[in-house]
Short mmCIF file of C-alpha atoms in Angstrom, two decimals:
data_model
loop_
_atom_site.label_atom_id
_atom_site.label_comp_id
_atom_site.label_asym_id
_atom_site.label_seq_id
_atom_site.Cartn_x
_atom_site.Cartn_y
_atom_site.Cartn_z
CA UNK Q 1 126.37 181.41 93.40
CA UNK Q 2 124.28 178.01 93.63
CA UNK Q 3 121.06 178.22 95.63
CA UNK Q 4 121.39 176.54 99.08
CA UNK Q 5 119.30 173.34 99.05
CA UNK Q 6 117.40 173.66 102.81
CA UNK Q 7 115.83 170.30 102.61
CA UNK Q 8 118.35 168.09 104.85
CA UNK Q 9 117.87 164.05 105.55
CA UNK Q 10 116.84 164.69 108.79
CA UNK Q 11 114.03 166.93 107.89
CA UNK Q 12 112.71 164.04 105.63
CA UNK Q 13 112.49 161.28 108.06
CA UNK Q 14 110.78 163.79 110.17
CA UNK Q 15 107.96 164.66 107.97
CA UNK Q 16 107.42 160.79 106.71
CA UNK Q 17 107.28 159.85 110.42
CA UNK Q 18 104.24 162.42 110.64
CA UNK Q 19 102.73 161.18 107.41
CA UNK Q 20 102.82 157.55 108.79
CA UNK Q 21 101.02 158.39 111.85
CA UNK Q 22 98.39 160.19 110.42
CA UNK Q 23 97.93 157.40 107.93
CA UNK Q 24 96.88 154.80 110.59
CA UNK Q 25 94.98 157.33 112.93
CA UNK Q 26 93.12 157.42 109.45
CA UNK Q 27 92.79 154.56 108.22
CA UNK Q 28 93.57 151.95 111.61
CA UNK Q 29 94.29 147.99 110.37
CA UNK Q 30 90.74 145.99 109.16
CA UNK Q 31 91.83 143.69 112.58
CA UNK Q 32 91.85 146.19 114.79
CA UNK Q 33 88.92 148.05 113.72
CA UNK Q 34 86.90 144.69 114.18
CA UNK Q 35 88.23 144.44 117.57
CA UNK Q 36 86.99 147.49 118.58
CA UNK Q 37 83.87 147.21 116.85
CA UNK Q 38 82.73 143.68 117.49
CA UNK Q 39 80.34 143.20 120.26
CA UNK Q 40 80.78 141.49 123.53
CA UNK Q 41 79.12 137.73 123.63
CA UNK Q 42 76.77 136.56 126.59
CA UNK Q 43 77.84 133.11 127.73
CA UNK Q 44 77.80 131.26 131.13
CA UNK Q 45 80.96 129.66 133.02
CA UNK Q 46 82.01 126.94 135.34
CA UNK Q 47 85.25 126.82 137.10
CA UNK Q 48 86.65 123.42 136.77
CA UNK Q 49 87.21 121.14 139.48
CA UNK Q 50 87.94 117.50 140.81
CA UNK Q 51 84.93 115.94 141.71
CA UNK Q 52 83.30 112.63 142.15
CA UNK Q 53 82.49 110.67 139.09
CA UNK Q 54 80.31 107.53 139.63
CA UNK Q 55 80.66 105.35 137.11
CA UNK Q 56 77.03 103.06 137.18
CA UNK Q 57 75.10 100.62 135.11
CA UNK Q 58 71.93 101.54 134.66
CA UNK Q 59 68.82 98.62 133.67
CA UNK Q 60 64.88 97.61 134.20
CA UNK Q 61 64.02 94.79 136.16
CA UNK Q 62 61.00 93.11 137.02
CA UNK Q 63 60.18 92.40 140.90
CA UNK Q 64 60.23 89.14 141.90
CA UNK Q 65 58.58 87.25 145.74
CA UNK Q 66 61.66 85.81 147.30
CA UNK Q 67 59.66 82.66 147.75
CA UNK Q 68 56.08 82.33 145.75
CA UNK Q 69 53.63 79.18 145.62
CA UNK Q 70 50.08 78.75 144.67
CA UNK Q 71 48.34 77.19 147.01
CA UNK Q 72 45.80 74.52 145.60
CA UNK Q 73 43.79 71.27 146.41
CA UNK Q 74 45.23 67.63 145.77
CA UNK Q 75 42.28 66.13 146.26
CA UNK Q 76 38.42 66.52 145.27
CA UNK Q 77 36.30 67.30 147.92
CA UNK Q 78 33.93 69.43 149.45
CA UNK Q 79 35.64 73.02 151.51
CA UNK Q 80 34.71 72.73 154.48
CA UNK Q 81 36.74 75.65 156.12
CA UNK Q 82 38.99 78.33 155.50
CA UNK Q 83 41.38 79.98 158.24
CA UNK Q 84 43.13 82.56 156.01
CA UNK Q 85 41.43 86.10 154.39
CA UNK Q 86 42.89 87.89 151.91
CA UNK Q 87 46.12 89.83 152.18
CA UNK Q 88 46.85 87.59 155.46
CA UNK Q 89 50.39 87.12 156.77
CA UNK Q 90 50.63 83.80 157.20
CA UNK Q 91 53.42 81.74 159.36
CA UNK Q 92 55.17 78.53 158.08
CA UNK Q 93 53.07 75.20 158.78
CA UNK Q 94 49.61 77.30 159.78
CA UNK Q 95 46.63 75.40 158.52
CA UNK Q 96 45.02 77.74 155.87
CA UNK Q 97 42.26 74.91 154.45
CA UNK Q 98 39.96 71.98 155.29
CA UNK Q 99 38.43 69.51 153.34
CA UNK Q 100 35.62 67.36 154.68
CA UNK Q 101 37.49 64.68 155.52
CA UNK Q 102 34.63 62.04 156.78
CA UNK Q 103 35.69 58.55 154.65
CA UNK Q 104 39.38 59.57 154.88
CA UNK Q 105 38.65 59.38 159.15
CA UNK Q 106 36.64 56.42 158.91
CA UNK Q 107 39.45 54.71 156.88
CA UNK Q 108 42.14 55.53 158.95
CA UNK Q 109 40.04 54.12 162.01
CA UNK Q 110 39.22 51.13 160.05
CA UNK Q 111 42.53 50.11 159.16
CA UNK Q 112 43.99 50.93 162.76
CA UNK Q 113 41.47 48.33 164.22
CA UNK Q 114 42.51 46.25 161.56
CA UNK Q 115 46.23 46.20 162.04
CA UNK Q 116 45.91 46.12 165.83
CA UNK Q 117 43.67 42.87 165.02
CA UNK Q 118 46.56 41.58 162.94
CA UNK Q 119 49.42 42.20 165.42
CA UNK Q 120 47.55 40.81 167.76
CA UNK Q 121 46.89 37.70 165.63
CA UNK Q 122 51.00 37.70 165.35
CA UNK Q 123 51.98 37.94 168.59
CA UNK Q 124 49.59 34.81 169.15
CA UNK Q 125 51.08 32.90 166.64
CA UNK Q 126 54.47 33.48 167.27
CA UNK Q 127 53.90 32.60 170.76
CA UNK Q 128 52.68 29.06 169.87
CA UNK Q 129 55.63 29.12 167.48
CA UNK Q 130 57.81 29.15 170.23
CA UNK Q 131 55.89 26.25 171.80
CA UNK Q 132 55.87 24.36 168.71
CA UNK Q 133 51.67 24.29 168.36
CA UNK Q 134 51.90 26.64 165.12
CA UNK Q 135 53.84 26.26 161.75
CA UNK Q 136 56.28 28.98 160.52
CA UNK Q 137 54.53 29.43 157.58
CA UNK Q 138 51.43 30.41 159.70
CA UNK Q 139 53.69 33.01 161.62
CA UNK Q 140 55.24 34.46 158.48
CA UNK Q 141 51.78 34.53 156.17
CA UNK Q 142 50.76 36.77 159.55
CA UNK Q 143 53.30 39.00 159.46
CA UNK Q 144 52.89 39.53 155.72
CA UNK Q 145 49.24 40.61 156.77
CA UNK Q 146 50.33 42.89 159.42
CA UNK Q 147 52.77 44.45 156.93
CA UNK Q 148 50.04 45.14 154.31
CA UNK Q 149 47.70 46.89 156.74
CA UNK Q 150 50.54 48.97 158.24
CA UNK Q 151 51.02 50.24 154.28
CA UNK Q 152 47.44 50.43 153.58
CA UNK Q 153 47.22 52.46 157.05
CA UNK Q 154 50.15 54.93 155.87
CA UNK Q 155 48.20 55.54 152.34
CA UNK Q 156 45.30 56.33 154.44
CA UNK Q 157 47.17 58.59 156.82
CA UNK Q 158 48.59 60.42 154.22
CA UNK Q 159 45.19 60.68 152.35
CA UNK Q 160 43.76 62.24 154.98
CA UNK Q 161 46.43 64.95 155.54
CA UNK Q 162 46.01 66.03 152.09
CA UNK Q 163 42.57 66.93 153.45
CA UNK Q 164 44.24 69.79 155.68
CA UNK Q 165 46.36 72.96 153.17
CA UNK Q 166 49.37 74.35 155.53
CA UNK Q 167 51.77 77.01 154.57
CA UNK Q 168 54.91 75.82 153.17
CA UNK Q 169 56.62 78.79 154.33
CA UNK Q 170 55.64 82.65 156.28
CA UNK Q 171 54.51 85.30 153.99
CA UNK Q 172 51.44 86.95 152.67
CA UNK Q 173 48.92 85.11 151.08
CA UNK Q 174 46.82 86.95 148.20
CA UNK Q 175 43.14 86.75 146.69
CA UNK Q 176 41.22 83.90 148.71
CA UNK Q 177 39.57 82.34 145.52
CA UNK Q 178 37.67 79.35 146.68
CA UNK Q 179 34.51 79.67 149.99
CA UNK Q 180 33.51 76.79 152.44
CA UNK Q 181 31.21 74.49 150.66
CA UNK Q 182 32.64 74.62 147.51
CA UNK Q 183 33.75 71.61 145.60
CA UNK Q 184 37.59 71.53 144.80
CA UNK Q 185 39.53 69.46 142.56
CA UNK Q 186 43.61 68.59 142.24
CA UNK Q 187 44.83 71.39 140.92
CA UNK Q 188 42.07 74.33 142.02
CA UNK Q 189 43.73 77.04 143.80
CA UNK Q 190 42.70 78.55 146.72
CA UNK Q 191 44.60 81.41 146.84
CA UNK Q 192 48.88 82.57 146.36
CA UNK Q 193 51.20 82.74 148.49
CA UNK Q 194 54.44 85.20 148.72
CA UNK Q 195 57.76 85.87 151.17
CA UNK Q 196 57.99 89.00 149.83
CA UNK Q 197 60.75 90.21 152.79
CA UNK Q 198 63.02 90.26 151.06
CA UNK Q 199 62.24 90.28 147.19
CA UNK Q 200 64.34 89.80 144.16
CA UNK Q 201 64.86 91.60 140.98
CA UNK Q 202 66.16 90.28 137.88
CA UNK Q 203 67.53 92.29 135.55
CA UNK Q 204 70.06 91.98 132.42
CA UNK Q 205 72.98 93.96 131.62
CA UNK Q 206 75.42 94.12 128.69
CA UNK Q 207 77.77 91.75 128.18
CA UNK Q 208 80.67 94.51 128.07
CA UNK Q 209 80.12 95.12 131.66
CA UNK Q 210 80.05 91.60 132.50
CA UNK Q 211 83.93 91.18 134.18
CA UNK Q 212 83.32 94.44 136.85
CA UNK Q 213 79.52 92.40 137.83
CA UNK Q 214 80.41 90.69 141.50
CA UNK Q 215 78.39 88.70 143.88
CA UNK Q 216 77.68 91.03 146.93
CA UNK Q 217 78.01 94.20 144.78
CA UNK Q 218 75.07 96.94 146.18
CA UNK Q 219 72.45 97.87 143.63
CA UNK Q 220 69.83 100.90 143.93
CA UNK Q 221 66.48 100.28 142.97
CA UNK Q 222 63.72 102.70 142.40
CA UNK Q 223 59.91 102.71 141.26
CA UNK Q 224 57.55 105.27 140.45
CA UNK Q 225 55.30 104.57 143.03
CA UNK Q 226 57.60 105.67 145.58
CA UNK Q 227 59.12 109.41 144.00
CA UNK Q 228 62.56 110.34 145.39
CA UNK Q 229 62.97 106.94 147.63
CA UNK Q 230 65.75 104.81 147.14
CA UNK Q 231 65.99 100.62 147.90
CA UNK Q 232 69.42 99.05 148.61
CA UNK Q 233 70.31 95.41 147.88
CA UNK Q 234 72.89 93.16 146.85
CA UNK Q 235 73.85 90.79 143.78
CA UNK Q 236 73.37 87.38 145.08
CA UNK Q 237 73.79 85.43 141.67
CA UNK Q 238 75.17 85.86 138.09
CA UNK Q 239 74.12 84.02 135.19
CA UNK Q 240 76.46 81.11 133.77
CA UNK Q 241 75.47 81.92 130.19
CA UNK Q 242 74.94 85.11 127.89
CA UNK Q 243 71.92 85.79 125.52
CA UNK Q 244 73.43 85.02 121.85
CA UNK Q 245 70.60 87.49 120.70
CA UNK Q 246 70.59 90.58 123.21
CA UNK Q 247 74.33 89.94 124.21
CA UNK Q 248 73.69 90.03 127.96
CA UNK Q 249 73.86 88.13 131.13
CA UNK Q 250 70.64 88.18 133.84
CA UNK Q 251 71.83 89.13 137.13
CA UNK Q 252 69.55 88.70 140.29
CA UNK Q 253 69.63 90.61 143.06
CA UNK Q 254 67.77 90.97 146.70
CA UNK Q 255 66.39 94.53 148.21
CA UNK Q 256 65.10 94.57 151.74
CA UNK Q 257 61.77 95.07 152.07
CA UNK Q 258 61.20 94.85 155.67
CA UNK Q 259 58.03 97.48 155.25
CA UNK Q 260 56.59 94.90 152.05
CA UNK Q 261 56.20 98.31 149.95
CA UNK Q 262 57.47 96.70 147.27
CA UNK Q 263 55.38 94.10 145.54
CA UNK Q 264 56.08 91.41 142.93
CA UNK Q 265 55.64 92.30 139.41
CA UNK Q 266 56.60 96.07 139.99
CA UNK Q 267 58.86 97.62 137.41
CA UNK Q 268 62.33 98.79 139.23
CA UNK Q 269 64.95 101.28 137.75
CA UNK Q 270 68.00 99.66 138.57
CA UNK Q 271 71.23 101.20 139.09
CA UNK Q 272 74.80 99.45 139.86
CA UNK Q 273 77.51 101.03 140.96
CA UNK Q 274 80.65 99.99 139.66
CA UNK Q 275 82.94 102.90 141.03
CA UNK Q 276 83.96 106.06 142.31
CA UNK Q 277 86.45 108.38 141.18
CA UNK Q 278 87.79 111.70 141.14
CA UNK Q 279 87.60 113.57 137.57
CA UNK Q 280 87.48 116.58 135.87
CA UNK Q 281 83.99 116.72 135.04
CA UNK Q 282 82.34 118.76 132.71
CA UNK Q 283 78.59 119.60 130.81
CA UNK Q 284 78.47 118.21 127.35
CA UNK Q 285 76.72 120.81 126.39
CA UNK Q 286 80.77 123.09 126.82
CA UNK Q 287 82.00 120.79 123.84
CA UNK Q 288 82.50 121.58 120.46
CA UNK Q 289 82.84 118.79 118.22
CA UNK Q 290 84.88 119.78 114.70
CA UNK Q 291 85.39 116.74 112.87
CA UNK Q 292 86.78 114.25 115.29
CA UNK Q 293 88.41 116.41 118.06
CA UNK Q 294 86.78 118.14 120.65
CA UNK Q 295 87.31 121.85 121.62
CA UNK Q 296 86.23 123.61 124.86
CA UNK Q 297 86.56 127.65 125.55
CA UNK Q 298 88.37 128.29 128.27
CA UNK Q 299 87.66 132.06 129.31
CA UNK Q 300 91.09 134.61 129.60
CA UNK Q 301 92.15 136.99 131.92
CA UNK Q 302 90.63 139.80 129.48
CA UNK Q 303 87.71 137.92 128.89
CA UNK Q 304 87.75 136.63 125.64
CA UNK Q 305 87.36 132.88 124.45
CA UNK Q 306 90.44 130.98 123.78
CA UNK Q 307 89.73 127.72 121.99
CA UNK Q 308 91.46 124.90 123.47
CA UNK Q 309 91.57 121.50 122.00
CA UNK Q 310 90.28 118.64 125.25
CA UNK Q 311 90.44 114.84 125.47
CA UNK Q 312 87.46 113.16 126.71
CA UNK Q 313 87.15 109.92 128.61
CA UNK Q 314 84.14 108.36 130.26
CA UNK Q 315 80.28 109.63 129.31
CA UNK Q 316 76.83 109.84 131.57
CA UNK Q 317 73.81 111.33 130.21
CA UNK Q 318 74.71 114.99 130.27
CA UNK Q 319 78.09 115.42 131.53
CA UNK Q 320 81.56 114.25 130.57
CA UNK Q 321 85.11 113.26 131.90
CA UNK Q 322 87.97 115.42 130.61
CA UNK Q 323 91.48 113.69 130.71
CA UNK Q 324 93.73 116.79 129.08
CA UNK Q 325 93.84 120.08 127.57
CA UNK Q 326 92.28 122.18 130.47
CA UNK Q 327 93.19 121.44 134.43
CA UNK Q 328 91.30 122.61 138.11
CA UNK Q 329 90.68 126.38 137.93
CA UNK Q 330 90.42 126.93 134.36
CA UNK Q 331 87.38 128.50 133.52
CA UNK Q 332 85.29 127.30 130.88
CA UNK Q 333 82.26 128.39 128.87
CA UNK Q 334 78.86 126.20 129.02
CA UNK Q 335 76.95 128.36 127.83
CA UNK Q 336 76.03 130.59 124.23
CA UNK Q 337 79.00 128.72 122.14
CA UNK Q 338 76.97 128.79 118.97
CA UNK Q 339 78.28 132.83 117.99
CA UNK Q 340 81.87 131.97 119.76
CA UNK Q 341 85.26 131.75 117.63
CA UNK Q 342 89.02 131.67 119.05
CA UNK Q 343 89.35 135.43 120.54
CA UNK Q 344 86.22 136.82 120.45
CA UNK Q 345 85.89 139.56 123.54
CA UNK Q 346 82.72 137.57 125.82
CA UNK Q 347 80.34 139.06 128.81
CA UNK Q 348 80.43 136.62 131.93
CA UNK Q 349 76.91 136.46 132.91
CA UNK Q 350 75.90 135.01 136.03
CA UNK Q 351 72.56 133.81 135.83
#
């Protein structure tokens, strides 16, 4: 009688089922066991979000008096006063300067007798004409004569206002360089004068820019002497021409400067806005450049990293527009990338 074989199928499947188990509680897959070992990265996060992107030029420009003259002598004489002091505010046609103006006077006088003389002379003579007991040449050689000391009376006047400095226009005047009893010549100045309310700027700004620059468009100016403050103004002209060497055009602009805080020559940050929009803006410091695509990490539900490839748009010092791959409330890591791959478990720190 053959031996009964107790060994069915069943009992087979059974014991390889067991063997299989025990072989991965054993000896678990290499991917798994690195899952479970690998340690949780520190990084930072920011939720994403619309927010306002200004898009601005940025330049340097050089302060500029809105109206600026030197004033100075046009003749050579002796000072004989001064009405004005340093750092003055002066108004439009106040007299800031005399000269001594003695022979200038004494001309004037002389050739004011001398034309009355001569009129009178005329009227004489044309009288007579009339009665036919003086020539016409006689009346026309005196009119000549009247004509030449009315000229030679006008050179006079005007020689002696140039004895007498106004102020072509109101503003401050600076250094007072000249005293009374000095001798001036054409051409000394006596001191500078500035309508510094409001002042210009000039600056120059890329040619690329050049079809969004506008008359009337607001510009920001700022200066080191004045930390933190901000000064508004407007474009008021464009150049016609751009530099063939720096390719740029020089725009002007005018700030208020009701206070007169700022002063000509001062070095101003400029800053031009050309608009406002709403983006999703992000750090630069959340990209990670491989070749040429960028890659952000956007953080999962379990909190691991999940690489995800991003489109970038516009650029500002230190941040960055994102056009695709990630959208508002996706949260995305800005911080500790450098020991970050695809699916690496991270701890959200908040501080």
């Amino acid at each position: 009688m053959a031996r009964r074989n107790w060994i069915n199928p069943i009992t087979l499947v059974v014991i390889a089922l067991i063997a299989l188990a025990i072989y991965f509680f054993a000896f678990p897959p290499t991917k798994q066991v690195e899952e479970q070992s690998q340690p949780s990265v520190p990084v930072k996060t920011q939720v994403v979000s619309m927010s306002e992107y200004r898009d601005v030029i940025e330049a340097l420009g050089t302060a500029q008096a809105n109206e600026t003259v030197e004033i100075t002598s046009q003749t050579q004489d002796i000072v004989d006063a001064i009405y004005f002091d340093s750092g003055d505010r002066v108004e439009k046609g106040q007299l800031l300067a005399e000269l001594n103006a003695r022979k200038e006077v004494a001309r004037v006088q002389q050739l004011q007798f001398s034309l009355n003389e001569a009129q009178r002379q005329l009227d004489r003579l044309t009288s007579l004409r009339r009665q036919n007991a003086a020539s016409q040449q006689q009346v026309e050689e005196q009119h000549v004569e009247v004509n030449r000391l009315q000229a030679e009376l006008e050179v006079a006047e005007a020689t002696l206002a140039e004895m007498k400095i106004y102020a072509p226009f109101t503003g401050r005047v600076g250094i007072r360089e000249v005293s009374p009893g000095a001798l001036v010549a054409p051409g000394d100045t006596f001191t500078t004068l500035d309508d510094i309310s409001p002042i210009k700027v000039d600056f120059s700004v890329p040619e690329r820019y050049f079809a969004s620059l506008a008359v009337d468009q607001e510009v920001i100016a700022r200066n080191r002497a004045y930390p933190g403050e901000q000064f508004r103004g407007r474009i008021t002209s464009i150049d016609s021409r751009i530099d063939p060497v720096t390719r740029s055009v020089r725009v002007r602009a005018k700030l208020a400067n009701d206070d007169e805080r700022l002063r000509p020559g001062m070095l101003l940050q400029i800053t031009l806005l050309r608009s406002i929009d709403e983006a999703l803006i992000l750090p630069e410091k959340a990209l990670l450049p491989i070749q040429n695509r960028q890659y952000v990490f956007v953080l999962t539900p379990d909190n691991r990293a999940k690489q995800v490839e991003v489109s970038i748009g516009r650029r500002k010092p230190g941040v960055v527009e994102i056009t695709e791959g990630i959208k508002p409330g996706d949260e995305v890591i800005v911080e500790g990338l450098v020991r970050l791959r695809d699916g690496i478990p991270v701890d959200v720190r908040e501080d």
